[in-house]
């Protein structure tokens, strides 16, 4: 018997696939295939007389894609999805590259073939030779190259806006794609997808991060989903387990519907915790703060009941635009957040530009951007930009409770210069008679192993610390956090990582300095008790995770978990580590 809702008349073979679950929860719905270069491409010969016409057809497709990307870039500027605009821009730049603008035209001329085939041949060539490409910018952007080719192919087929033009998608559609570019993901906001699955991608890919912030189940790295799953087939996406079940039978479907309801009920129940004070069973208070990118993120922060903002990633104000925000514009943005939080603390991180977050014109200056002129290094190299930001933050400080957070501190000298820059900005404001909070605390992000190891060097001169586990893991394990090919090696439970985190918390306590964790680990409910056991009392995370973490805090007894956490810090075998984490959460 065919499962409920499966395609009428089609043989419905049931099978299961495993990938990396990047956003938890269960989605049940019908597959909507997102066609890309993985699909078959027609190949036919054209006459010599038709070469120019075919080249023009290709040029038109490129032009169409350019217009669409420009439109997308504009539509996300200053919107909640504005962090995606830089990637749209990368695609625009690739589109102008000779590899796309010229090479397929040449193939059409030489081989007298259709434009699709020329593009496909060029893409195959690029993919095969990717590791040999001299240009480090192109080499680092294999996925982007494929996504741009897919867009051009779509334009050639006259179906560029596959998702956007599909009349009305069923509420429960699940997007099945080989890969999704950030530009594709933008369209999610217009269509209520229940979830998505892709063949490529890693847990830290931008697509994954967006899925998590949208709270929809998602699985990546499935490898063959796009070829094995057919349009409209019924699928279950278990984002927590990383499992996809295609054409489930009735009993499996019923089981998952039950689980789905339980998850919904669980989420609704969590909402009741919004105003409950966060404290462990033995009465130890815990601060749960939120991370934001833009002032427009305040609404979910309020709904989560966060008692402050632990990380305002201010660099997002500087992205997706040709000019820099001046002091007044920044002041108004910071003030909006500070006033919106009504006296609760707001930690504004000075701009963390560099690595994968760039201001215009700065995109491909170095081979290893994560190790380059990033964060405080960039600010110290651009003192005027830094000064403008510090003045704006200080001005906003008189409207509430502001804390300044310096990212990526590594050396004594950097901290000296950063503190001097804060003092200089204060002096200027004083001389101009502009009011600000004279006692605004200045803290440092501990996200480079050197800073974690040589912590006493920084701690004496800072008012507070915030551990950026995303980068601390990247730099400790030498794993590029945005490279999906090494995503499986990105391990928050590596003993080196855990000992660094526990050590930073211990040293901060000895020096009586507040310490928070503001990386993704702070929002991972499976790690809440471990971090509490390390002595952490201050978590900052995406608002969507806050109530789940609060629930875990409320059900934790610090004396009970202490012996297990002590064993975790002594364990070096991954299986034993996993067993201890499970025991901790039992
Ligand atoms: C981190 O590195 O953990 C962090 C919170 O900063 P970002 O993710 O913005 O680099
Ligand atoms: Mg960081």
Coordinates of C-alpha atoms and ligand atoms in Angstrom, one line a residue:
X1 CA 0.0 0.0 0.0
X2 CA 1.4 3.4 -0.8
X3 CA 2.0 5.7 2.1
X4 CA -0.4 8.6 2.9
X5 CA 0.1 11.4 0.4
X6 CA 2.6 9.6 -1.9
X7 CA 2.4 10.2 -5.6
X8 CA -0.6 8.4 -7.1
X9 CA 0.4 5.6 -9.4
X10 CA 4.1 5.8 -8.7
X11 CA 6.0 2.9 -7.2
X12 CA 6.9 4.1 -3.8
X13 CA 10.1 2.3 -2.7
X14 CA 10.9 3.2 0.9
X15 CA 14.5 4.0 1.8
X16 CA 16.6 5.9 4.3
X17 CA 19.5 8.2 3.9
X18 CA 21.9 9.6 6.4
X19 CA 23.6 13.0 6.4
X20 CA 24.7 15.8 8.8
X21 CA 21.7 17.2 10.7
X22 CA 22.4 20.9 10.9
X23 CA 19.0 22.1 12.3
X24 CA 17.0 20.0 14.6
X25 CA 13.3 19.0 14.6
X26 CA 11.1 16.9 12.3
X27 CA 9.6 17.9 9.0
X28 CA 7.2 15.8 7.0
X29 CA 6.3 16.8 3.4
X30 CA 6.6 16.4 -0.3
X31 CA 9.9 16.8 -2.1
X32 CA 10.4 19.9 -4.2
X33 CA 13.5 19.3 -6.3
X34 CA 15.7 22.3 -6.9
X35 CA 17.3 21.6 -10.3
X36 CA 20.9 22.4 -10.8
X37 CA 24.0 21.3 -12.7
X38 CA 23.5 17.8 -11.3
X39 CA 20.6 17.4 -13.7
X40 CA 21.0 16.2 -17.3
X41 CA 22.1 18.8 -19.8
X42 CA 21.2 18.6 -23.5
X43 CA 24.0 18.3 -26.0
X44 CA 23.4 19.2 -29.6
X45 CA 25.4 20.6 -32.5
X46 CA 24.8 24.0 -34.1
X47 CA 25.8 25.2 -37.5
X48 CA 28.6 27.7 -38.0
X49 CA 26.0 30.3 -38.9
X50 CA 24.3 29.9 -35.5
X51 CA 27.4 30.3 -33.4
X52 CA 26.9 34.1 -32.8
X53 CA 23.2 33.6 -32.1
X54 CA 24.1 30.9 -29.5
X55 CA 26.7 33.1 -28.0
X56 CA 24.2 35.9 -27.7
X57 CA 21.8 33.5 -26.0
X58 CA 24.5 32.7 -23.5
X59 CA 25.2 36.4 -23.0
X60 CA 21.6 37.1 -22.3
X61 CA 21.5 34.3 -19.7
X62 CA 24.5 35.9 -18.0
X63 CA 22.9 39.3 -18.1
X64 CA 19.7 37.9 -16.7
X65 CA 21.5 36.3 -13.8
X66 CA 23.4 39.5 -13.2
X67 CA 20.1 41.4 -12.9
X68 CA 18.6 38.9 -10.6
X69 CA 21.6 38.8 -8.3
X70 CA 21.7 42.6 -8.2
X71 CA 18.0 42.6 -7.3
X72 CA 18.6 40.0 -4.6
X73 CA 21.5 41.9 -3.2
X74 CA 19.4 45.1 -3.0
X75 CA 16.5 43.3 -1.5
X76 CA 18.5 41.9 1.4
X77 CA 20.4 45.0 2.2
X78 CA 19.4 46.2 5.7
X79 CA 17.0 43.2 5.9
X80 CA 17.1 40.4 8.5
X81 CA 18.9 38.3 5.9
X82 CA 21.5 41.0 5.1
X83 CA 24.3 38.8 6.2
X84 CA 23.7 36.9 2.9
X85 CA 24.4 39.9 0.7
X86 CA 28.2 39.5 0.6
X87 CA 27.7 36.0 -0.9
X88 CA 25.4 37.4 -3.5
X89 CA 28.2 39.8 -4.3
X90 CA 30.7 37.0 -4.6
X91 CA 28.5 35.4 -7.1
X92 CA 28.2 38.7 -9.1
X93 CA 32.0 38.9 -9.1
X94 CA 32.3 35.3 -10.3
X95 CA 29.8 36.0 -13.1
X96 CA 32.1 38.8 -14.4
X97 CA 35.1 36.4 -14.4
X98 CA 36.4 35.2 -17.7
X99 CA 35.7 31.6 -16.6
X100 CA 32.0 32.4 -17.0
X101 CA 31.9 35.6 -19.1
X102 CA 34.2 34.3 -21.9
X103 CA 35.2 30.6 -21.7
X104 CA 31.7 29.1 -22.6
X105 CA 31.4 31.5 -25.5
X106 CA 34.8 30.2 -26.8
X107 CA 33.6 26.6 -26.4
X108 CA 30.5 27.4 -28.4
X109 CA 32.7 28.9 -31.2
X110 CA 35.2 26.0 -31.2
X111 CA 32.8 23.1 -30.7
X112 CA 29.7 24.4 -32.4
X113 CA 27.7 23.2 -29.5
X114 CA 24.7 24.6 -27.6
X115 CA 25.3 27.0 -24.7
X116 CA 24.2 24.6 -22.0
X117 CA 26.7 22.0 -23.1
X118 CA 29.4 24.7 -23.3
X119 CA 28.7 25.8 -19.8
X120 CA 28.6 22.2 -18.5
X121 CA 31.9 21.5 -20.2
X122 CA 33.5 24.6 -18.7
X123 CA 32.2 23.7 -15.3
X124 CA 33.5 20.1 -15.6
X125 CA 36.9 21.6 -16.5
X126 CA 36.8 24.0 -13.6
X127 CA 35.9 21.3 -11.1
X128 CA 38.5 18.9 -12.4
X129 CA 41.2 21.5 -12.3
X130 CA 40.1 23.2 -9.2
X131 CA 43.0 22.4 -7.0
X132 CA 45.4 23.6 -9.8
X133 CA 43.8 27.0 -10.2
X134 CA 46.3 29.7 -9.4
X135 CA 43.8 32.3 -8.3
X136 CA 43.3 31.6 -4.5
X137 CA 40.0 33.4 -4.6
X138 CA 38.6 31.1 -7.2
X139 CA 40.1 28.0 -5.6
X140 CA 38.4 28.8 -2.3
X141 CA 35.1 29.1 -4.0
X142 CA 34.3 25.8 -5.6
X143 CA 30.7 25.7 -4.3
X144 CA 30.1 29.3 -5.4
X145 CA 31.4 28.5 -8.9
X146 CA 29.0 25.6 -9.2
X147 CA 26.1 27.7 -7.9
X148 CA 26.7 30.4 -10.4
X149 CA 26.8 27.9 -13.2
X150 CA 23.5 26.5 -12.0
X151 CA 22.0 29.9 -12.1
X152 CA 23.2 30.5 -15.7
X153 CA 21.9 27.1 -16.7
X154 CA 18.5 28.0 -15.1
X155 CA 18.4 31.2 -17.1
X156 CA 19.2 29.3 -20.3
X157 CA 16.3 27.0 -19.6
X158 CA 14.1 30.0 -18.9
X159 CA 13.5 28.8 -15.4
X160 CA 15.8 30.9 -13.4
X161 CA 13.4 31.6 -10.7
X162 CA 12.5 28.0 -10.1
X163 CA 11.5 28.5 -6.5
X164 CA 10.1 32.0 -6.8
X165 CA 7.8 31.4 -9.7
X166 CA 6.4 28.1 -8.6
X167 CA 2.8 29.2 -8.1
X168 CA 2.0 28.3 -4.5
X169 CA 4.0 25.7 -2.7
X170 CA 2.3 23.4 -0.3
X171 CA 3.0 24.4 3.2
X172 CA 4.9 21.2 3.8
X173 CA 7.2 21.3 0.8
X174 CA 10.7 20.1 1.5
X175 CA 13.4 21.5 -0.7
X176 CA 15.8 18.9 -2.1
X177 CA 18.9 20.3 -3.7
X178 CA 22.4 19.4 -4.6
X179 CA 23.6 22.6 -2.9
X180 CA 21.9 25.8 -2.0
X181 CA 23.6 29.2 -2.4
X182 CA 22.8 31.9 0.2
X183 CA 21.0 33.7 -2.6
X184 CA 18.7 30.7 -2.9
X185 CA 18.1 30.6 0.8
X186 CA 16.9 34.2 0.7
X187 CA 13.9 32.9 -1.2
X188 CA 13.0 30.7 1.9
X189 CA 11.6 33.8 3.4
X190 CA 9.0 34.0 0.7
X191 CA 8.0 30.4 0.8
X192 CA 7.1 28.4 3.8
X193 CA 9.4 25.4 3.3
X194 CA 9.1 22.9 6.1
X195 CA 12.7 21.9 5.8
X196 CA 15.5 21.3 3.3
X197 CA 18.1 18.7 2.5
X198 CA 21.2 19.0 0.3
X199 CA 23.9 16.7 -1.1
X200 CA 26.7 19.1 -0.3
X201 CA 27.5 21.4 2.6
X202 CA 28.8 21.2 6.2
X203 CA 27.4 22.0 9.6
X204 CA 29.0 25.4 9.6
X205 CA 28.0 26.4 6.1
X206 CA 26.1 29.6 5.7
X207 CA 23.1 27.7 4.5
X208 CA 23.1 25.7 7.7
X209 CA 23.5 28.7 9.9
X210 CA 20.4 30.4 8.3
X211 CA 18.4 27.2 8.7
X212 CA 19.2 27.1 12.4
X213 CA 18.2 30.7 12.8
X214 CA 14.9 30.1 11.0
X215 CA 14.3 27.0 13.1
X216 CA 13.5 24.7 10.3
X217 CA 14.8 21.1 10.2
X218 CA 17.7 20.7 7.7
X219 CA 20.2 18.0 6.7
X220 CA 23.3 18.5 4.5
X221 CA 26.0 16.2 3.0
X222 CA 23.5 13.5 1.9
X223 CA 25.5 13.0 -1.3
X224 CA 22.8 11.4 -3.5
X225 CA 19.5 12.8 -2.3
X226 CA 19.0 15.0 -5.4
X227 CA 19.3 12.0 -7.8
X228 CA 17.5 9.4 -5.7
X229 CA 14.5 11.4 -4.6
X230 CA 11.7 12.3 -7.0
X231 CA 9.5 15.4 -7.2
X232 CA 6.5 15.2 -4.8
X233 CA 7.7 12.0 -3.1
X234 CA 6.8 12.0 0.6
X235 CA 9.8 12.4 2.9
X236 CA 10.5 12.7 6.5
X237 CA 13.4 14.9 7.6
X238 CA 14.7 14.2 11.1
X239 CA 17.1 17.1 11.5
X240 CA 18.1 16.1 14.9
X241 CA 19.3 12.6 13.9
X242 CA 20.4 13.6 10.3
X243 CA 18.1 11.0 8.8
X244 CA 15.8 11.2 5.8
X245 CA 13.1 8.6 5.2
X246 CA 11.8 8.5 1.7
X247 CA 8.3 7.1 1.1
X248 CA 7.8 6.0 4.7
X249 CA 5.3 3.3 5.3
X250 CA 2.2 4.0 7.4
X251 CA 3.6 3.0 10.8
X252 CA 6.9 5.0 10.3
X253 CA 4.8 8.0 9.2
X254 CA 2.6 7.7 12.3
X255 CA 5.6 7.4 14.6
X256 CA 7.2 10.5 13.2
X257 CA 3.9 12.5 13.2
X258 CA 3.8 11.6 16.9
X259 CA 7.4 12.8 17.4
X260 CA 6.6 15.9 15.5
X261 CA 3.7 16.7 17.7
X262 CA 5.8 16.1 20.8
X263 CA 8.4 18.5 19.5
X264 CA 5.8 21.1 18.9
X265 CA 4.3 20.7 22.4
X266 CA 7.8 20.8 23.8
X267 CA 8.4 24.1 22.1
X268 CA 5.1 25.6 23.3
X269 CA 5.8 24.4 26.8
X270 CA 9.2 26.1 26.6
X271 CA 7.5 29.4 26.0
X272 CA 6.2 29.3 29.5
X273 CA 9.7 29.5 30.8
X274 CA 10.2 32.9 29.3
X275 CA 10.0 34.9 32.5
X276 CA 11.3 32.2 34.8
X277 CA 14.6 33.1 36.5
X278 CA 17.4 30.9 35.2
X279 CA 18.9 29.0 38.1
X280 CA 20.1 25.5 38.8
X281 CA 18.3 23.1 41.1
X282 CA 20.6 24.1 43.9
X283 CA 19.8 27.8 43.4
X284 CA 22.9 29.0 41.5
X285 CA 21.8 31.9 39.2
X286 CA 22.8 31.7 35.5
X287 CA 22.8 34.5 33.0
X288 CA 21.3 33.7 29.6
X289 CA 22.0 36.4 27.0
X290 CA 21.3 36.6 23.3
X291 CA 23.5 37.1 20.2
X292 CA 22.3 39.5 17.5
X293 CA 23.6 40.8 14.2
X294 CA 21.4 43.8 13.6
X295 CA 19.0 46.0 15.5
X296 CA 16.1 44.3 13.7
X297 CA 16.9 41.1 15.6
X298 CA 15.6 42.6 18.8
X299 CA 12.1 41.0 18.6
X300 CA 13.1 37.4 19.0
X301 CA 15.5 38.5 21.8
X302 CA 12.6 39.9 23.7
X303 CA 10.4 36.8 23.0
X304 CA 13.2 34.6 24.4
X305 CA 13.3 36.4 27.7
X306 CA 17.1 37.0 27.4
X307 CA 18.5 39.0 30.3
X308 CA 20.9 40.9 28.1
X309 CA 22.8 40.9 24.8
X310 CA 26.1 39.1 25.1
X311 CA 27.2 39.6 21.5
X312 CA 26.1 42.3 19.0
X313 CA 28.1 41.4 15.9
X314 CA 28.5 45.0 14.8
X315 CA 30.3 44.2 11.6
X316 CA 27.0 43.4 10.0
X317 CA 26.3 47.2 10.0
X318 CA 29.3 47.6 7.7
X319 CA 28.6 44.9 5.2
X320 CA 26.6 44.9 1.9
X321 CA 27.2 48.6 1.2
X322 CA 29.6 50.7 -0.8
X323 CA 30.1 53.4 1.9
X324 CA 30.9 53.0 5.6
X325 CA 28.3 53.9 8.2
X326 CA 29.3 57.2 9.7
X327 CA 29.4 58.0 13.5
X328 CA 25.8 59.2 13.6
X329 CA 24.4 56.2 11.7
X330 CA 26.3 53.8 14.0
X331 CA 25.2 55.7 17.1
X332 CA 21.6 55.5 16.1
X333 CA 21.9 51.7 15.4
X334 CA 23.6 51.1 18.8
X335 CA 21.2 53.4 20.6
X336 CA 18.2 51.6 19.1
X337 CA 19.4 48.3 20.6
X338 CA 20.4 49.8 23.9
X339 CA 17.1 51.5 24.4
X340 CA 15.2 48.5 23.1
X341 CA 16.8 46.4 25.9
X342 CA 15.5 48.9 28.5
X343 CA 18.5 49.0 30.8
X344 CA 19.5 45.4 30.3
X345 CA 23.2 45.0 29.3
X346 CA 24.2 45.2 25.6
X347 CA 27.6 43.9 24.7
X348 CA 28.7 45.6 21.4
X349 CA 31.6 43.8 19.8
X350 CA 33.8 46.1 17.8
X351 CA 33.8 45.2 14.1
X352 CA 35.0 41.7 13.3
X353 CA 35.7 42.4 9.7
X354 CA 37.9 40.0 7.7
X355 CA 37.9 36.2 7.2
X356 CA 34.4 35.5 5.6
X357 CA 33.0 38.9 6.6
X358 CA 34.2 41.7 4.4
X359 CA 33.5 45.3 3.7
X360 CA 33.2 46.2 0.0
X361 CA 36.4 46.0 -2.1
X362 CA 38.2 44.0 0.6
X363 CA 37.2 40.5 -0.5
X364 CA 40.2 38.7 -1.8
X365 CA 43.3 40.2 -0.4
X366 CA 44.8 37.2 1.1
X367 CA 45.1 33.4 0.8
X368 CA 44.2 32.6 4.4
X369 CA 41.8 35.3 5.4
X370 CA 40.9 33.7 8.8
X371 CA 44.6 34.2 9.7
X372 CA 44.9 37.6 8.1
X373 CA 43.9 41.2 8.8
X374 CA 40.8 40.3 10.8
X375 CA 38.9 41.9 13.7
X376 CA 41.1 43.9 16.1
X377 CA 44.0 43.6 13.6
X378 CA 41.9 45.3 11.0
X379 CA 40.7 48.0 13.4
X380 CA 44.2 48.8 14.5
X381 CA 45.3 49.0 10.9
X382 CA 42.4 51.4 10.2
X383 CA 42.5 53.7 13.3
X384 CA 40.0 56.2 11.8
X385 CA 37.3 53.6 11.2
X386 CA 38.0 52.2 14.7
X387 CA 37.8 55.6 16.3
X388 CA 34.5 56.4 14.6
X389 CA 33.0 53.1 15.9
X390 CA 34.3 53.6 19.4
X391 CA 32.9 57.2 19.6
X392 CA 29.5 55.9 18.3
X393 CA 29.4 53.1 20.9
X394 CA 30.4 55.4 23.7
X395 CA 27.8 57.9 22.7
X396 CA 25.2 55.1 22.8
X397 CA 26.4 54.1 26.3
X398 CA 24.6 56.9 28.0
X399 CA 21.2 55.5 26.9
X400 CA 21.5 52.2 28.9
X401 CA 24.1 49.6 29.9
X402 CA 26.7 49.2 27.3
X403 CA 29.8 46.9 27.3
X404 CA 32.6 47.0 24.7
X405 CA 34.0 43.7 23.5
X406 CA 37.2 43.4 21.5
X407 CA 37.5 40.4 19.1
X408 CA 40.4 38.2 18.3
X409 CA 42.9 39.5 20.9
X410 CA 46.2 37.7 20.5
X411 CA 49.0 40.0 21.8
X412 CA 49.8 42.3 24.6
X413 CA 50.5 45.1 22.1
X414 CA 47.1 44.7 20.5
X415 CA 45.3 45.1 23.9
X416 CA 47.4 48.1 24.7
X417 CA 46.5 49.8 21.5
X418 CA 42.9 48.8 21.7
X419 CA 42.6 50.2 25.3
X420 CA 44.4 53.4 24.2
X421 CA 41.9 53.8 21.3
X422 CA 39.0 53.6 23.8
X423 CA 40.7 56.2 26.0
X424 CA 41.4 58.4 23.0
X425 CA 37.7 58.3 21.9
X426 CA 36.6 59.1 25.5
X427 CA 39.0 62.1 25.6
X428 CA 37.7 63.4 22.4
X429 CA 34.1 63.2 23.6
X430 CA 34.9 64.8 26.9
X431 CA 36.6 67.7 25.2
X432 CA 33.6 68.1 22.9
X433 CA 31.3 68.0 25.9
X434 CA 29.5 64.9 24.6
X435 CA 28.1 62.6 27.4
X436 CA 28.9 58.9 27.7
X437 CA 29.2 56.3 30.4
X438 CA 32.6 56.9 32.0
X439 CA 32.7 53.4 33.4
X440 CA 31.8 51.4 30.3
X441 CA 33.4 48.0 30.8
X442 CA 35.8 46.8 28.1
X443 CA 36.1 43.0 27.6
X444 CA 38.0 40.8 25.3
X445 CA 37.0 37.8 23.2
X446 CA 39.1 34.7 23.9
X447 CA 39.0 32.9 20.6
X448 CA 42.7 32.5 19.7
X449 CA 44.5 29.7 21.5
X450 CA 47.3 32.1 22.4
X451 CA 45.0 34.3 24.4
X452 CA 43.4 31.3 26.1
X453 CA 46.9 29.9 27.1
X454 CA 48.4 33.2 28.1
X455 CA 45.2 34.5 29.7
X456 CA 46.8 36.2 32.7
X457 CA 48.5 38.6 30.2
X458 CA 45.0 39.9 29.2
X459 CA 42.8 39.3 32.2
X460 CA 44.4 41.9 34.5
X461 CA 43.6 44.6 32.0
X462 CA 40.1 43.7 31.0
X463 CA 36.8 44.0 32.8
X464 CA 35.3 40.8 31.4
X465 CA 35.9 37.9 29.0
X466 CA 33.8 36.2 26.4
X467 CA 34.9 32.9 24.9
X468 CA 34.3 32.7 21.1
X469 CA 34.2 29.0 20.8
X470 CA 33.5 29.1 17.0
X471 CA 36.9 30.5 16.4
X472 CA 38.6 28.9 19.3
X473 CA 37.8 25.5 17.8
X474 CA 38.8 26.7 14.3
X475 CA 42.1 27.9 15.4
X476 CA 42.9 25.2 18.0
X477 CA 42.1 22.4 15.6
X478 CA 43.3 24.1 12.4
X479 CA 40.0 23.6 10.7
X480 CA 38.5 26.3 8.5
X481 CA 35.0 26.7 10.0
X482 CA 33.5 27.6 6.7
X483 CA 35.0 24.8 4.6
X484 CA 32.5 22.0 4.4
X485 CA 35.2 19.5 3.3
X486 CA 36.6 19.5 6.8
X487 CA 33.4 20.2 8.7
X488 CA 33.4 16.6 10.0
X489 CA 36.7 17.4 11.8
X490 CA 35.2 20.4 13.6
X491 CA 34.9 19.0 17.1
X492 CA 33.8 21.0 20.2
X493 CA 34.5 18.0 22.3
X494 CA 38.2 17.7 21.4
X495 CA 40.1 17.4 24.7
X496 CA 42.3 20.4 23.7
X497 CA 39.3 22.6 23.2
X498 CA 37.6 21.5 26.4
X499 CA 40.7 22.0 28.5
X500 CA 41.2 25.5 27.0
X501 CA 37.6 26.5 27.8
X502 CA 37.7 25.0 31.3
X503 CA 41.1 26.7 31.9
X504 CA 39.8 30.1 30.8
X505 CA 36.7 29.8 33.0
X506 CA 38.9 28.7 36.0
X507 CA 41.4 31.5 35.5
X508 CA 38.7 34.1 35.2
X509 CA 37.1 32.9 38.4
X510 CA 40.5 33.1 40.2
X511 CA 40.8 36.7 39.0
X512 CA 37.1 37.4 39.8
X513 CA 36.4 38.5 36.3
X514 CA 33.0 37.7 34.6
X515 CA 33.4 35.2 31.8
X516 CA 30.8 34.2 29.2
X517 CA 30.7 31.8 26.2
X518 CA 29.2 33.4 23.1
X519 CA 30.0 30.8 20.4
X520 CA 27.6 28.2 19.1
X521 CA 28.5 25.9 22.1
X522 CA 26.6 28.2 24.4
X523 CA 23.3 27.4 22.6
X524 CA 23.9 23.6 22.3
X525 CA 21.7 22.1 25.0
X526 CA 23.7 18.9 25.1
X527 CA 26.7 20.9 26.3
X528 CA 24.9 23.1 28.8
X529 CA 25.6 20.9 31.8
X530 CA 29.2 20.4 30.8
X531 CA 29.8 24.1 30.7
X532 CA 28.0 24.6 34.0
X533 CA 30.3 22.0 35.4
X534 CA 33.3 23.9 34.1
X535 CA 32.0 26.8 36.2
X536 CA 30.3 28.8 33.5
X537 CA 27.5 31.0 34.7
X538 CA 27.0 33.2 31.7
X539 CA 25.9 32.0 28.3
X540 CA 25.2 34.0 25.1
X541 CA 23.5 32.4 22.2
X542 CA 21.0 32.7 19.3
X543 CA 17.6 33.6 20.8
X544 CA 16.0 30.4 19.3
X545 CA 18.1 28.3 21.6
X546 CA 17.7 30.2 24.8
X547 CA 14.6 28.6 26.3
X548 CA 15.9 25.1 25.7
X549 CA 19.1 26.0 27.5
X550 CA 17.1 27.6 30.3
X551 CA 15.1 24.4 30.7
X552 CA 18.4 22.4 31.0
X553 CA 19.8 24.8 33.6
X554 CA 16.6 24.6 35.6
X555 CA 16.9 20.8 35.8
X556 CA 20.6 20.7 36.7
X557 CA 22.1 19.9 40.1
X558 CA 25.6 21.2 40.2
X559 CA 26.8 18.8 42.9
X560 CA 25.4 15.8 40.9
X561 CA 27.2 16.7 37.7
X562 CA 30.5 17.7 39.2
X563 CA 32.1 14.1 39.2
X564 CA 31.0 13.4 35.6
X565 CA 32.4 16.8 34.4
X566 CA 35.7 16.1 36.2
X567 CA 35.9 12.8 34.2
X568 CA 35.1 14.5 31.0
X569 CA 38.2 16.8 31.4
X570 CA 40.4 13.7 31.9
X571 CA 39.0 11.7 29.0
X572 CA 40.8 11.6 25.7
X573 CA 38.9 8.7 24.0
X574 CA 36.0 10.1 21.8
X575 CA 33.7 7.1 22.6
X576 CA 34.1 7.5 26.3
X577 CA 33.7 11.3 26.0
X578 CA 30.4 10.7 24.2
X579 CA 29.2 8.2 26.8
X580 CA 30.0 10.7 29.6
X581 CA 28.1 13.5 27.8
X582 CA 25.1 11.2 27.5
X583 CA 25.4 10.3 31.2
X584 CA 25.5 14.0 32.0
X585 CA 22.3 14.6 30.1
X586 CA 20.4 11.5 31.2
Ligands
LIG1 C1 33.0 32.9 18.0 O1 34.0 32.9 17.3 O2 32.7 32.0 18.7 C2 32.1 34.1 17.9 C3 31.1 34.1 18.8 O3 32.3 35.0 17.0 P1 32.0 34.8 15.5 O4 31.2 33.6 15.3 O5 31.2 36.0 15.0 O6 33.3 34.7 14.8
LIG2 MG1 34.7 34.8 16.4

